[in-house]
Amino acid sequence: GWLPARNAARLDPVDALARE
């Protein structure tokens, strides 16, 4: 990820899912 999870969830949903 390249942003805090809260922001990534909006800007980069794919990355947010990859965090799981």
mmCIF file of C-alpha atoms in Angstrom, residues 1-13:
data_model
loop_
_atom_site.group_PDB
_atom_site.id
_atom_site.type_symbol
_atom_site.label_atom_id
_atom_site.label_comp_id
_atom_site.label_asym_id
_atom_site.label_seq_id
_atom_site.Cartn_x
_atom_site.Cartn_y
_atom_site.Cartn_z
ATOM 1 C CA GLY A 1 0.000 0.000 0.000
ATOM 2 C CA TRP A 2 1.050 3.565 -0.600
ATOM 3 C CA LEU A 3 -1.497 5.391 1.571
ATOM 4 C CA PRO A 4 -3.074 4.909 5.004
ATOM 5 C CA ALA A 5 -5.722 2.188 4.898
ATOM 6 C CA ARG A 6 -8.588 4.680 5.304
ATOM 7 C CA ASN A 7 -7.529 6.672 2.260
ATOM 8 C CA ALA A 8 -6.528 3.636 0.213
ATOM 9 C CA ALA A 9 -10.005 2.189 0.651
ATOM 10 C CA ARG A 10 -11.312 5.143 -1.374
ATOM 11 C CA LEU A 11 -8.485 5.789 -3.799
ATOM 12 C CA ASP A 12 -7.158 2.276 -4.371
ATOM 13 C CA PRO A 13 -9.747 -0.386 -3.471
#
